[in-house]
Structure formats: structure tokens, C-alpha cells
């Protein structure tokens, strides 16, 4: 989390972006070296997928930014939408258990949209982010 006295920003960790770039490069090399059509197709799809995810991280690394007046979220591939706090109906987390894993998501709900962010998007625990967003929304003091 990056902070100023009255604002907070949560971004994709740079190491995660570097890993996606490296994966795209490895898949591209595999595609170039493949002499089978099936292998080429598989490596090309993997290159495009990991490259697309890396590009999104590079174009929109900050996924959520907030201050006492508004919250800005990433929408679509790399767009941004600024929501004033009165537009935000709820900030919370959703936790799901499946088999041996637990998935937690930050939820920012408005009248017409639901924005979901994972710890991988934010570089922080989603419960801590939700608590900080609630403090900023209330305009209260930081702990």
C-alpha cells in the first residue's frame, strides 16, 4: 500500500508483474521453438494470455486508490472509474472455501456495479484494505 496523509493506493506487486512478463517471454520462446502445430498453438495462447495480464499490470498497476472524497477503481482492461463515497453502497469482503483453499475478495458495490479485487490485485490483505476504505469513507482518523 502506498499512502499520503489523506489517501491510500493499492497496487499489483512489481514482482508479480515481472513474473508475468518472464512467463510471456518463456512461452514466446517455446512457441518459436515448437515444430508441432498443437504445441505452437498452445504456446502462442499462453504467450498472449500471460502477456495480456502483464500488460494490464503495466498500464494500470494501481487497482484501488481512495481518499476521504472518493475511491478510484480499475475497470475493464485498464480503465479507471472514480466513485464518490455517496455512490458506494458497501465496501466488504467475500470469503469462499473450496476444498483446501480459501479465496478472499474485496467488494466495492454501487447501484449498478460490483468491483472485485483479490490480494494479488492489491498487494495487501483484502480485509485490511476494506477496513482502510471504511476509515477513509467515514473521514475518520487513521490508526
mmCIF file of N, CA and C in Angstrom:
data_model
loop_
_atom_site.group_PDB
_atom_site.id
_atom_site.type_symbol
_atom_site.label_atom_id
_atom_site.label_comp_id
_atom_site.label_asym_id
_atom_site.label_seq_id
_atom_site.Cartn_x
_atom_site.Cartn_y
_atom_site.Cartn_z
ATOM 1 N N UNK A 1 0.845 -1.173 0.000
ATOM 2 C CA UNK A 1 0.000 0.000 0.000
ATOM 3 C C UNK A 1 0.883 1.225 0.000
ATOM 4 N N UNK A 2 0.569 2.207 -0.835
ATOM 5 C CA UNK A 2 1.263 3.478 -0.857
ATOM 6 C C UNK A 2 0.317 4.501 -0.254
ATOM 7 N N UNK A 3 0.859 5.378 0.615
ATOM 8 C CA UNK A 3 -0.020 6.296 1.314
ATOM 9 C C UNK A 3 0.512 7.713 1.310
ATOM 10 N N UNK A 4 -0.398 8.671 1.387
ATOM 11 C CA UNK A 4 -0.106 10.042 1.755
ATOM 12 C C UNK A 4 -0.974 10.290 2.971
ATOM 13 N N UNK A 5 -0.877 11.440 3.619
ATOM 14 C CA UNK A 5 -1.637 11.624 4.858
ATOM 15 C C UNK A 5 -3.141 11.404 4.722
ATOM 16 N N UNK A 6 -3.740 11.697 3.575
ATOM 17 C CA UNK A 6 -5.192 11.572 3.460
ATOM 18 C C UNK A 6 -5.613 10.654 2.319
ATOM 19 N N UNK A 7 -4.708 9.806 1.850
ATOM 20 C CA UNK A 7 -5.058 8.945 0.725
ATOM 21 C C UNK A 7 -4.315 7.621 0.835
ATOM 22 N N UNK A 8 -4.835 6.640 0.133
ATOM 23 C CA UNK A 8 -4.183 5.327 0.110
ATOM 24 C C UNK A 8 -4.326 4.749 -1.288
ATOM 25 N N UNK A 9 -3.317 3.965 -1.697
ATOM 26 C CA UNK A 9 -3.338 3.310 -3.012
ATOM 27 C C UNK A 9 -2.858 1.880 -2.842
ATOM 28 N N UNK A 10 -3.527 0.973 -3.548
ATOM 29 C CA UNK A 10 -3.134 -0.426 -3.530
ATOM 30 C C UNK A 10 -2.854 -0.850 -4.961
ATOM 31 N N UNK A 11 -1.719 -1.508 -5.156
ATOM 32 C CA UNK A 11 -1.258 -1.841 -6.488
ATOM 33 C C UNK A 11 -0.792 -3.283 -6.569
ATOM 34 N N UNK A 12 -0.669 -3.752 -7.801
ATOM 35 C CA UNK A 12 -0.122 -5.078 -8.060
ATOM 36 C C UNK A 12 1.358 -5.046 -7.674
ATOM 37 N N UNK A 13 1.823 -6.017 -6.907
ATOM 38 C CA UNK A 13 3.247 -6.046 -6.555
ATOM 39 C C UNK A 13 4.122 -6.137 -7.813
ATOM 40 N N UNK A 14 5.189 -5.328 -7.898
ATOM 41 C CA UNK A 14 6.052 -5.358 -9.082
ATOM 42 C C UNK A 14 6.644 -6.746 -9.373
ATOM 43 N N UNK A 15 6.936 -7.525 -8.350
ATOM 44 C CA UNK A 15 7.492 -8.865 -8.577
ATOM 45 C C UNK A 15 6.485 -9.744 -9.321
ATOM 46 N N UNK A 16 5.224 -9.564 -9.044
ATOM 47 C CA UNK A 16 4.187 -10.334 -9.724
ATOM 48 C C UNK A 16 4.119 -9.955 -11.204
ATOM 49 N N UNK A 17 4.250 -8.660 -11.492
ATOM 50 C CA UNK A 17 4.261 -8.201 -12.881
ATOM 51 C C UNK A 17 5.485 -8.748 -13.609
ATOM 52 N N UNK A 18 6.632 -8.730 -12.952
ATOM 53 C CA UNK A 18 7.861 -9.263 -13.556
ATOM 54 C C UNK A 18 7.712 -10.749 -13.860
ATOM 55 N N UNK A 19 7.072 -11.484 -12.968
ATOM 56 C CA UNK A 19 6.858 -12.909 -13.187
ATOM 57 C C UNK A 19 5.974 -13.153 -14.410
ATOM 58 N N UNK A 20 4.942 -12.340 -14.581
ATOM 59 C CA UNK A 20 4.068 -12.478 -15.752
ATOM 60 C C UNK A 20 4.824 -12.155 -17.037
ATOM 61 N N UNK A 21 5.678 -11.130 -16.999
ATOM 62 C CA UNK A 21 6.487 -10.788 -18.176
ATOM 63 C C UNK A 21 7.442 -11.930 -18.512
ATOM 64 N N UNK A 22 8.073 -12.500 -17.500
ATOM 65 C CA UNK A 22 9.001 -13.611 -17.715
ATOM 66 C C UNK A 22 8.266 -14.824 -18.285
ATOM 67 N N UNK A 23 7.072 -15.104 -17.772
ATOM 68 C CA UNK A 23 6.289 -16.238 -18.290
ATOM 69 C C UNK A 23 5.942 -16.012 -19.754
ATOM 70 N N UNK A 24 5.558 -14.791 -20.105
ATOM 71 C CA UNK A 24 5.234 -14.489 -21.502
ATOM 72 C C UNK A 24 6.460 -14.709 -22.388
ATOM 73 N N UNK A 25 7.633 -14.305 -21.910
ATOM 74 C CA UNK A 25 8.861 -14.483 -22.688
ATOM 75 C C UNK A 25 9.186 -15.972 -22.863
ATOM 76 N N UNK A 26 9.047 -16.744 -21.808
ATOM 77 C CA UNK A 26 9.317 -18.187 -21.897
ATOM 78 C C UNK A 26 8.347 -18.850 -22.874
ATOM 79 N N UNK A 27 7.073 -18.516 -22.776
ATOM 80 C CA UNK A 27 6.092 -19.104 -23.695
ATOM 81 C C UNK A 27 6.364 -18.687 -25.144
ATOM 82 N N UNK A 28 6.829 -17.452 -25.355
ATOM 83 C CA UNK A 28 7.149 -16.992 -26.705
ATOM 84 C C UNK A 28 8.322 -17.795 -27.277
ATOM 85 N N UNK A 29 9.313 -18.055 -26.449
ATOM 86 C CA UNK A 29 10.451 -18.870 -26.899
ATOM 87 C C UNK A 29 9.977 -20.283 -27.233
ATOM 88 N N UNK A 30 9.130 -20.843 -26.375
ATOM 89 C CA UNK A 30 8.590 -22.179 -26.650
ATOM 90 C C UNK A 30 7.799 -22.205 -27.954
ATOM 91 N N UNK A 31 7.050 -21.140 -28.205
ATOM 92 C CA UNK A 31 6.285 -21.064 -29.456
ATOM 93 C C UNK A 31 7.236 -21.010 -30.647
ATOM 94 N N UNK A 32 8.314 -20.251 -30.519
ATOM 95 C CA UNK A 32 9.274 -20.137 -31.616
ATOM 96 C C UNK A 32 9.999 -21.455 -31.882
ATOM 97 N N UNK A 33 10.215 -22.223 -30.834
ATOM 98 C CA UNK A 33 10.944 -23.483 -30.978
ATOM 99 C C UNK A 33 10.056 -24.675 -31.328
ATOM 100 N N UNK A 34 8.758 -24.498 -31.238
ATOM 101 C CA UNK A 34 7.837 -25.615 -31.463
ATOM 102 C C UNK A 34 7.776 -25.976 -32.938
ATOM 103 N N UNK A 35 7.864 -27.273 -33.223
ATOM 104 C CA UNK A 35 7.739 -27.727 -34.608
ATOM 105 C C UNK A 35 6.428 -28.486 -34.837
ATOM 106 N N UNK A 36 5.587 -28.515 -33.824
ATOM 107 C CA UNK A 36 4.281 -29.152 -33.956
ATOM 108 C C UNK A 36 3.194 -28.087 -33.919
ATOM 109 N N UNK A 37 2.180 -28.190 -34.761
ATOM 110 C CA UNK A 37 1.106 -27.188 -34.766
ATOM 111 C C UNK A 37 0.393 -27.068 -33.416
ATOM 112 N N UNK A 38 0.159 -28.205 -32.751
ATOM 113 C CA UNK A 38 -0.524 -28.170 -31.454
ATOM 114 C C UNK A 38 0.309 -27.472 -30.392
ATOM 115 N N UNK A 39 1.594 -27.760 -30.372
ATOM 116 C CA UNK A 39 2.494 -27.108 -29.418
ATOM 117 C C UNK A 39 2.615 -25.621 -29.681
ATOM 118 N N UNK A 40 2.682 -25.266 -30.962
ATOM 119 C CA UNK A 40 2.749 -23.851 -31.337
ATOM 120 C C UNK A 40 1.501 -23.110 -30.889
ATOM 121 N N UNK A 41 0.351 -23.715 -31.130
ATOM 122 C CA UNK A 41 -0.910 -23.081 -30.736
ATOM 123 C C UNK A 41 -0.988 -22.902 -29.220
ATOM 124 N N UNK A 42 -0.651 -23.945 -28.492
ATOM 125 C CA UNK A 42 -0.693 -23.878 -27.034
ATOM 126 C C UNK A 42 0.269 -22.825 -26.492
ATOM 127 N N UNK A 43 1.485 -22.797 -26.995
ATOM 128 C CA UNK A 43 2.475 -21.817 -26.535
ATOM 129 C C UNK A 43 2.064 -20.398 -26.933
ATOM 130 N N UNK A 44 1.469 -20.243 -28.119
ATOM 131 C CA UNK A 44 1.025 -18.921 -28.559
ATOM 132 C C UNK A 44 -0.107 -18.400 -27.678
ATOM 133 N N UNK A 45 -1.052 -19.261 -27.343
ATOM 134 C CA UNK A 45 -2.158 -18.857 -26.458
ATOM 135 C C UNK A 45 -1.626 -18.489 -25.079
ATOM 136 N N UNK A 46 -0.692 -19.279 -24.560
ATOM 137 C CA UNK A 46 -0.101 -18.977 -23.255
ATOM 138 C C UNK A 46 0.685 -17.662 -23.298
ATOM 139 N N UNK A 47 1.381 -17.406 -24.408
ATOM 140 C CA UNK A 47 2.115 -16.146 -24.566
ATOM 141 C C UNK A 47 1.153 -14.968 -24.543
ATOM 142 N N UNK A 48 0.091 -15.063 -25.312
ATOM 143 C CA UNK A 48 -0.887 -13.968 -25.368
ATOM 144 C C UNK A 48 -1.569 -13.756 -24.016
ATOM 145 N N UNK A 49 -1.918 -14.853 -23.354
ATOM 146 C CA UNK A 49 -2.594 -14.730 -22.056
ATOM 147 C C UNK A 49 -1.717 -14.094 -21.001
ATOM 148 N N UNK A 50 -0.521 -14.630 -20.808
ATOM 149 C CA UNK A 50 0.364 -14.073 -19.779
ATOM 150 C C UNK A 50 0.854 -12.686 -20.179
ATOM 151 N N UNK A 51 1.064 -12.465 -21.468
ATOM 152 C CA UNK A 51 1.459 -11.132 -21.932
ATOM 153 C C UNK A 51 0.359 -10.111 -21.718
ATOM 154 N N UNK A 52 -0.883 -10.514 -21.952
ATOM 155 C CA UNK A 52 -2.015 -9.610 -21.716
ATOM 156 C C UNK A 52 -2.159 -9.240 -20.251
ATOM 157 N N UNK A 53 -1.977 -10.218 -19.373
ATOM 158 C CA UNK A 53 -2.048 -9.940 -17.938
ATOM 159 C C UNK A 53 -0.903 -9.026 -17.495
ATOM 160 N N UNK A 54 0.288 -9.259 -18.038
ATOM 161 C CA UNK A 54 1.434 -8.398 -17.712
ATOM 162 C C UNK A 54 1.199 -6.984 -18.231
ATOM 163 N N UNK A 55 0.659 -6.859 -19.428
ATOM 164 C CA UNK A 55 0.379 -5.534 -19.990
ATOM 165 C C UNK A 55 -0.620 -4.775 -19.132
ATOM 166 N N UNK A 56 -1.645 -5.462 -18.659
ATOM 167 C CA UNK A 56 -2.621 -4.805 -17.780
ATOM 168 C C UNK A 56 -1.948 -4.303 -16.508
ATOM 169 N N UNK A 57 -1.055 -5.121 -15.940
ATOM 170 C CA UNK A 57 -0.338 -4.691 -14.741
ATOM 171 C C UNK A 57 0.529 -3.470 -15.012
ATOM 172 N N UNK A 58 1.107 -3.387 -16.202
ATOM 173 C CA UNK A 58 1.955 -2.247 -16.545
ATOM 174 C C UNK A 58 1.139 -0.987 -16.832
ATOM 175 N N UNK A 59 -0.019 -1.148 -17.466
ATOM 176 C CA UNK A 59 -0.861 0.002 -17.812
ATOM 177 C C UNK A 59 -1.664 0.533 -16.629
ATOM 178 N N UNK A 60 -2.080 -0.365 -15.737
ATOM 179 C CA UNK A 60 -2.911 0.037 -14.595
ATOM 180 C C UNK A 60 -2.437 -0.686 -13.338
ATOM 181 N N UNK A 61 -1.245 -0.341 -12.841
ATOM 182 C CA UNK A 61 -0.739 -1.057 -11.669
ATOM 183 C C UNK A 61 -1.527 -0.764 -10.396
ATOM 184 N N UNK A 62 -2.028 0.453 -10.259
ATOM 185 C CA UNK A 62 -2.811 0.802 -9.075
ATOM 186 C C UNK A 62 -4.251 0.374 -9.331
ATOM 187 N N UNK A 63 -4.725 -0.597 -8.537
ATOM 188 C CA UNK A 63 -6.061 -1.140 -8.743
ATOM 189 C C UNK A 63 -7.126 -0.375 -7.965
ATOM 190 N N UNK A 64 -6.765 0.119 -6.781
ATOM 191 C CA UNK A 64 -7.707 0.878 -5.961
ATOM 192 C C UNK A 64 -6.937 2.038 -5.326
ATOM 193 N N UNK A 65 -7.518 3.225 -5.419
ATOM 194 C CA UNK A 65 -6.960 4.409 -4.754
ATOM 195 C C UNK A 65 -8.127 5.129 -4.094
ATOM 196 N N UNK A 66 -7.900 5.635 -2.893
ATOM 197 C CA UNK A 66 -9.009 6.268 -2.175
ATOM 198 C C UNK A 66 -8.500 7.426 -1.331
ATOM 199 N N UNK A 67 -9.402 8.360 -1.088
ATOM 200 C CA UNK A 67 -9.175 9.454 -0.153
ATOM 201 C C UNK A 67 -10.523 9.748 0.502
ATOM 202 N N UNK A 68 -10.601 10.702 1.402
ATOM 203 C CA UNK A 68 -11.884 10.944 2.069
ATOM 204 C C UNK A 68 -13.017 11.369 1.132
ATOM 205 N N UNK A 69 -12.703 11.763 -0.103
ATOM 206 C CA UNK A 69 -13.741 12.213 -1.020
ATOM 207 C C UNK A 69 -14.243 11.177 -2.001
ATOM 208 N N UNK A 70 -13.386 10.215 -2.367
ATOM 209 C CA UNK A 70 -13.770 9.270 -3.420
ATOM 210 C C UNK A 70 -12.847 8.062 -3.418
ATOM 211 N N UNK A 71 -13.260 7.071 -4.193
ATOM 212 C CA UNK A 71 -12.433 5.893 -4.436
ATOM 213 C C UNK A 71 -12.351 5.706 -5.949
ATOM 214 N N UNK A 72 -11.155 5.391 -6.439
ATOM 215 C CA UNK A 72 -10.955 5.131 -7.864
ATOM 216 C C UNK A 72 -10.594 3.669 -8.024
ATOM 217 N N UNK A 73 -11.293 3.006 -8.945
ATOM 218 C CA UNK A 73 -11.077 1.577 -9.168
ATOM 219 C C UNK A 73 -10.735 1.339 -10.636
ATOM 220 N N UNK A 74 -10.020 0.259 -10.899
ATOM 221 C CA UNK A 74 -9.732 -0.147 -12.268
ATOM 222 C C UNK A 74 -10.966 -0.858 -12.811
ATOM 223 N N UNK A 75 -11.324 -0.520 -14.041
ATOM 224 C CA UNK A 75 -12.450 -1.178 -14.706
ATOM 225 C C UNK A 75 -11.987 -1.663 -16.074
ATOM 226 N N UNK A 76 -12.621 -2.711 -16.557
ATOM 227 C CA UNK A 76 -12.244 -3.237 -17.860
ATOM 228 C C UNK A 76 -10.796 -3.681 -17.868
ATOM 229 N N UNK A 77 -10.144 -3.516 -19.006
ATOM 230 C CA UNK A 77 -8.758 -3.956 -19.109
ATOM 231 C C UNK A 77 -7.826 -3.045 -18.325
ATOM 232 N N UNK A 78 -7.931 -1.739 -18.538
ATOM 233 C CA UNK A 78 -7.041 -0.821 -17.827
ATOM 234 C C UNK A 78 -7.673 0.552 -17.634
ATOM 235 N N UNK A 79 -9.003 0.615 -17.660
ATOM 236 C CA UNK A 79 -9.678 1.882 -17.440
ATOM 237 C C UNK A 79 -9.807 2.182 -15.957
ATOM 238 N N UNK A 80 -10.238 3.371 -15.647
ATOM 239 C CA UNK A 80 -10.433 3.772 -14.255
ATOM 240 C C UNK A 80 -11.801 4.422 -14.109
ATOM 241 N N UNK A 81 -12.385 4.253 -12.951
ATOM 242 C CA UNK A 81 -13.649 4.915 -12.631
ATOM 243 C C UNK A 81 -13.536 5.480 -11.222
ATOM 244 N N UNK A 82 -13.847 6.745 -11.087
ATOM 245 C CA UNK A 82 -13.835 7.391 -9.784
ATOM 246 C C UNK A 82 -15.260 7.444 -9.261
ATOM 247 N N UNK A 83 -15.429 6.933 -8.052
ATOM 248 C CA UNK A 83 -16.735 6.888 -7.394
ATOM 249 C C UNK A 83 -16.677 7.770 -6.158
ATOM 250 N N UNK A 84 -17.599 8.707 -6.041
ATOM 251 C CA UNK A 84 -17.679 9.454 -4.795
ATOM 252 C C UNK A 84 -18.242 8.509 -3.739
ATOM 253 N N UNK A 85 -17.929 8.783 -2.495
ATOM 254 C CA UNK A 85 -18.376 7.857 -1.447
ATOM 255 C C UNK A 85 -19.895 7.707 -1.381
ATOM 256 N N UNK A 86 -20.691 8.752 -1.646
ATOM 257 C CA UNK A 86 -22.146 8.524 -1.653
ATOM 258 C C UNK A 86 -22.604 7.534 -2.736
ATOM 259 N N UNK A 87 -21.819 7.361 -3.804
ATOM 260 C CA UNK A 87 -22.160 6.386 -4.842
ATOM 261 C C UNK A 87 -21.895 4.950 -4.391
ATOM 262 N N UNK A 88 -21.022 4.781 -3.403
ATOM 263 C CA UNK A 88 -20.632 3.451 -2.931
ATOM 264 C C UNK A 88 -21.647 2.981 -1.897
ATOM 265 N N UNK A 89 -22.324 1.885 -2.192
ATOM 266 C CA UNK A 89 -23.308 1.336 -1.263
ATOM 267 C C UNK A 89 -22.655 0.550 -0.140
ATOM 268 N N UNK A 90 -21.584 -0.192 -0.492
ATOM 269 C CA UNK A 90 -20.980 -1.067 0.504
ATOM 270 C C UNK A 90 -19.540 -1.376 0.121
ATOM 271 N N UNK A 91 -18.709 -1.502 1.129
ATOM 272 C CA UNK A 91 -17.348 -1.999 0.978
ATOM 273 C C UNK A 91 -17.238 -3.189 1.927
ATOM 274 N N UNK A 92 -16.842 -4.323 1.391
ATOM 275 C CA UNK A 92 -16.741 -5.503 2.243
ATOM 276 C C UNK A 92 -15.846 -6.541 1.615
ATOM 277 N N UNK A 93 -15.848 -7.711 2.225
ATOM 278 C CA UNK A 93 -15.065 -8.818 1.686
ATOM 279 C C UNK A 93 -15.960 -10.035 1.505
ATOM 280 N N UNK A 94 -15.574 -10.868 0.572
ATOM 281 C CA UNK A 94 -16.262 -12.124 0.338
ATOM 282 C C UNK A 94 -15.237 -13.231 0.499
ATOM 283 N N UNK A 95 -15.569 -14.228 1.301
ATOM 284 C CA UNK A 95 -14.652 -15.337 1.536
ATOM 285 C C UNK A 95 -15.342 -16.629 1.149
ATOM 286 N N UNK A 96 -14.664 -17.417 0.330
ATOM 287 C CA UNK A 96 -15.207 -18.705 -0.122
ATOM 288 C C UNK A 96 -14.174 -19.791 0.127
ATOM 289 N N UNK A 97 -14.639 -20.900 0.658
ATOM 290 C CA UNK A 97 -13.777 -22.069 0.864
ATOM 291 C C UNK A 97 -14.166 -23.123 -0.151
ATOM 292 N N UNK A 98 -13.170 -23.651 -0.804
ATOM 293 C CA UNK A 98 -13.400 -24.729 -1.753
ATOM 294 C C UNK A 98 -12.252 -25.711 -1.602
ATOM 295 N N UNK A 99 -12.600 -26.919 -1.256
ATOM 296 C CA UNK A 99 -11.615 -27.962 -0.985
ATOM 297 C C UNK A 99 -10.657 -27.473 0.108
ATOM 298 N N UNK A 100 -9.384 -27.344 -0.191
ATOM 299 C CA UNK A 100 -8.419 -26.945 0.836
ATOM 300 C C UNK A 100 -7.969 -25.494 0.698
ATOM 301 N N UNK A 101 -8.611 -24.726 -0.158
ATOM 302 C CA UNK A 101 -8.183 -23.337 -0.351
ATOM 303 C C UNK A 101 -9.283 -22.361 0.032
ATOM 304 N N UNK A 102 -8.864 -21.180 0.387
ATOM 305 C CA UNK A 102 -9.785 -20.097 0.722
ATOM 306 C C UNK A 102 -9.501 -18.927 -0.209
ATOM 307 N N UNK A 103 -10.553 -18.372 -0.782
ATOM 308 C CA UNK A 103 -10.429 -17.209 -1.651
ATOM 309 C C UNK A 103 -11.113 -16.029 -0.988
ATOM 310 N N UNK A 104 -10.394 -14.919 -0.890
ATOM 311 C CA UNK A 104 -10.967 -13.696 -0.329
ATOM 312 C C UNK A 104 -10.921 -12.600 -1.389
ATOM 313 N N UNK A 105 -12.017 -11.872 -1.512
ATOM 314 C CA UNK A 105 -12.097 -10.775 -2.464
ATOM 315 C C UNK A 105 -12.600 -9.524 -1.768
ATOM 316 N N UNK A 106 -12.049 -8.383 -2.158
ATOM 317 C CA UNK A 106 -12.574 -7.092 -1.742
ATOM 318 C C UNK A 106 -13.741 -6.775 -2.667
ATOM 319 N N UNK A 107 -14.870 -6.363 -2.092
ATOM 320 C CA UNK A 107 -16.046 -5.992 -2.880
ATOM 321 C C UNK A 107 -16.348 -4.521 -2.651
ATOM 322 N N UNK A 108 -16.471 -3.786 -3.746
ATOM 323 C CA UNK A 108 -16.932 -2.400 -3.692
ATOM 324 C C UNK A 108 -18.205 -2.359 -4.532
ATOM 325 N N UNK A 109 -19.326 -2.125 -3.862
ATOM 326 C CA UNK A 109 -20.637 -2.232 -4.503
ATOM 327 C C UNK A 109 -21.253 -0.847 -4.709
ATOM 328 N N UNK A 110 -21.769 -0.626 -5.938
ATOM 329 C CA UNK A 110 -22.539 0.583 -6.245
ATOM 330 C C UNK A 110 -23.922 0.137 -6.715
ATOM 331 N N UNK A 111 -24.760 1.105 -7.078
ATOM 332 C CA UNK A 111 -26.097 0.767 -7.580
ATOM 333 C C UNK A 111 -26.032 -0.122 -8.813
ATOM 334 N N UNK A 112 -25.062 0.135 -9.697
ATOM 335 C CA UNK A 112 -25.038 -0.555 -10.980
ATOM 336 C C UNK A 112 -23.850 -1.486 -11.204
ATOM 337 N N UNK A 113 -22.900 -1.537 -10.265
ATOM 338 C CA UNK A 113 -21.721 -2.375 -10.480
ATOM 339 C C UNK A 113 -21.221 -2.991 -9.181
ATOM 340 N N UNK A 114 -20.445 -4.038 -9.348
ATOM 341 C CA UNK A 114 -19.742 -4.672 -8.240
ATOM 342 C C UNK A 114 -18.302 -4.825 -8.679
ATOM 343 N N UNK A 115 -17.377 -4.232 -7.956
ATOM 344 C CA UNK A 115 -15.956 -4.291 -8.274
ATOM 345 C C UNK A 115 -15.295 -5.262 -7.313
ATOM 346 N N UNK A 116 -14.568 -6.228 -7.878
ATOM 347 C CA UNK A 116 -13.931 -7.276 -7.084
ATOM 348 C C UNK A 116 -12.425 -7.222 -7.270
ATOM 349 N N UNK A 117 -11.692 -7.326 -6.159
ATOM 350 C CA UNK A 117 -10.236 -7.294 -6.194
ATOM 351 C C UNK A 117 -9.692 -8.338 -5.234
ATOM 352 N N UNK A 118 -8.670 -9.060 -5.682
ATOM 353 C CA UNK A 118 -8.036 -10.066 -4.834
ATOM 354 C C UNK A 118 -6.789 -9.479 -4.186
ATOM 355 N N UNK A 119 -6.198 -10.234 -3.285
ATOM 356 C CA UNK A 119 -4.945 -9.814 -2.669
ATOM 357 C C UNK A 119 -3.852 -9.680 -3.731
ATOM 358 N N UNK A 120 -3.931 -10.460 -4.805
ATOM 359 C CA UNK A 120 -2.958 -10.345 -5.890
ATOM 360 C C UNK A 120 -3.098 -9.011 -6.617
ATOM 361 N N UNK A 121 -4.312 -8.469 -6.699
ATOM 362 C CA UNK A 121 -4.529 -7.156 -7.309
ATOM 363 C C UNK A 121 -4.018 -6.036 -6.417
ATOM 364 N N UNK A 122 -4.167 -6.218 -5.118
ATOM 365 C CA UNK A 122 -3.956 -5.130 -4.172
ATOM 366 C C UNK A 122 -2.595 -5.141 -3.490
ATOM 367 N N UNK A 123 -1.939 -6.277 -3.477
ATOM 368 C CA UNK A 123 -0.668 -6.371 -2.766
ATOM 369 C C UNK A 123 -0.839 -6.265 -1.268
ATOM 370 N N UNK A 124 -2.033 -6.560 -0.779
ATOM 371 C CA UNK A 124 -2.338 -6.471 0.654
ATOM 372 C C UNK A 124 -3.515 -7.380 0.965
ATOM 373 N N UNK A 125 -3.699 -7.670 2.242
ATOM 374 C CA UNK A 125 -4.844 -8.464 2.679
ATOM 375 C C UNK A 125 -6.127 -7.689 2.411
ATOM 376 N N UNK A 126 -7.101 -8.328 1.793
ATOM 377 C CA UNK A 126 -8.324 -7.626 1.408
ATOM 378 C C UNK A 126 -9.111 -7.120 2.620
ATOM 379 N N UNK A 127 -9.010 -7.813 3.749
ATOM 380 C CA UNK A 127 -9.722 -7.351 4.954
ATOM 381 C C UNK A 127 -9.126 -6.043 5.464
ATOM 382 N N UNK A 128 -7.803 -5.922 5.398
ATOM 383 C CA UNK A 128 -7.148 -4.676 5.817
ATOM 384 C C UNK A 128 -7.507 -3.538 4.873
ATOM 385 N N UNK A 129 -7.578 -3.835 3.581
ATOM 386 C CA UNK A 129 -7.958 -2.812 2.605
ATOM 387 C C UNK A 129 -9.391 -2.357 2.854
ATOM 388 N N UNK A 130 -10.292 -3.295 3.099
ATOM 389 C CA UNK A 130 -11.694 -2.943 3.374
ATOM 390 C C UNK A 130 -11.786 -2.065 4.619
ATOM 391 N N UNK A 131 -11.028 -2.398 5.661
ATOM 392 C CA UNK A 131 -11.037 -1.584 6.881
ATOM 393 C C UNK A 131 -10.531 -0.176 6.597
ATOM 394 N N UNK A 132 -9.449 -0.070 5.819
ATOM 395 C CA UNK A 132 -8.899 1.252 5.490
ATOM 396 C C UNK A 132 -9.874 2.053 4.633
ATOM 397 N N UNK A 133 -10.537 1.399 3.687
ATOM 398 C CA UNK A 133 -11.535 2.097 2.865
ATOM 399 C C UNK A 133 -12.701 2.582 3.724
ATOM 400 N N UNK A 134 -13.121 1.782 4.683
ATOM 401 C CA UNK A 134 -14.184 2.214 5.594
ATOM 402 C C UNK A 134 -13.756 3.442 6.393
ATOM 403 N N UNK A 135 -12.481 3.452 6.853
ATOM 404 C CA UNK A 135 -11.990 4.630 7.599
ATOM 405 C C UNK A 135 -11.961 5.868 6.701
ATOM 406 N N UNK A 136 -11.487 5.707 5.474
ATOM 407 C CA UNK A 136 -11.460 6.848 4.557
ATOM 408 C C UNK A 136 -12.858 7.309 4.219
ATOM 409 N N UNK A 137 -13.746 6.385 4.034
ATOM 410 C CA UNK A 137 -15.148 6.727 3.701
ATOM 411 C C UNK A 137 -15.783 7.512 4.853
ATOM 412 N N UNK A 138 -15.487 7.119 6.084
ATOM 413 C CA UNK A 138 -16.040 7.820 7.248
ATOM 414 C C UNK A 138 -15.322 9.129 7.517
ATOM 415 N N UNK A 139 -14.148 9.291 6.874
ATOM 416 C CA UNK A 139 -13.376 10.514 7.103
ATOM 417 C C UNK A 139 -12.717 10.541 8.469
ATOM 418 N N UNK A 140 -12.617 9.359 9.099
ATOM 419 C CA UNK A 140 -12.080 9.268 10.452
ATOM 420 C C UNK A 140 -10.567 9.250 10.487
ATOM 421 N N UNK A 141 -10.033 9.269 11.690
ATOM 422 C CA UNK A 141 -8.570 9.251 11.823
ATOM 423 C C UNK A 141 -7.997 7.893 11.475
ATOM 424 N N UNK A 142 -6.757 7.914 11.047
ATOM 425 C CA UNK A 142 -6.050 6.682 10.670
ATOM 426 C C UNK A 142 -5.466 6.068 11.920
ATOM 427 N N UNK A 143 -5.431 4.732 11.936
ATOM 428 C CA UNK A 143 -4.827 4.066 13.082
ATOM 429 C C UNK A 143 -3.388 3.726 12.803
#
